[in-house]
């Protein structure tokens, strides 16, 4: 019995990791906003300190994707690692793209940016029900020239 339970948990963990990966690969990288309806729960709670006022449900995720893809249209997110336990999935990722559009009032710089982040998802009923996301906004702002680097600030 323990063996069967272990196999079931392993399959479930892998399925949960695949679902979390879809956010990056099928939603963000392609810009296909319809994917949000497939993978995000209607009452999805998004916890992102950089974007605290987004609506719940798929609409909030659509707004994130639209915001960043309009500012960095060539952005690709690479999933660098995942851990899953129970209904939780942690994903370590890096986004790389060129700042070619306005980002929250910051005009396009033409600079390349590389942003590292970690996202934790809670999966329920085959959908992403809750998300906590943290990423290097200060590094991104330095790379696009919106704020000075530590060296420039000291000069």
GROMACS .gro file of C-alpha atoms in nm, residues 1 10 16 18-19 35 41 43 47 54 60 68 72 77 84 91 93 105-106 113 136 140-141 143-144:
model
   25
    1UNK     CA    1   0.000   0.000   0.000
   10UNK     CA    2   0.500   1.121  -0.738
   16UNK     CA    3   0.151   1.989  -1.039
   18UNK     CA    4   0.382   2.056  -1.522
   19UNK     CA    5   0.084   2.280  -1.449
   35UNK     CA    6  -0.417   2.979  -2.142
   41UNK     CA    7  -0.866   2.924  -1.083
   43UNK     CA    8  -1.072   3.283  -0.735
   47UNK     CA    9   0.062   3.775  -0.393
   54UNK     CA   10  -0.401   4.318  -0.955
   60UNK     CA   11  -0.471   3.939  -1.285
   68UNK     CA   12   0.572   4.272  -1.917
   72UNK     CA   13   0.983   4.332  -2.319
   77UNK     CA   14   1.132   3.278  -1.929
   84UNK     CA   15   0.686   2.002  -0.538
   91UNK     CA   16   0.968   2.726  -0.942
   93UNK     CA   17   1.314   3.093  -1.314
  105UNK     CA   18   0.593   5.504  -1.701
  106UNK     CA   19   0.956   5.414  -1.779
  113UNK     CA   20   1.758   4.264  -1.896
  136UNK     CA   21   1.468   4.103  -0.875
  140UNK     CA   22   1.576   4.493  -1.367
  141UNK     CA   23   1.542   4.868  -1.302
  143UNK     CA   24   1.957   4.709  -1.622
  144UNK     CA   25   1.702   4.925  -1.806
   0.00000   0.00000   0.00000
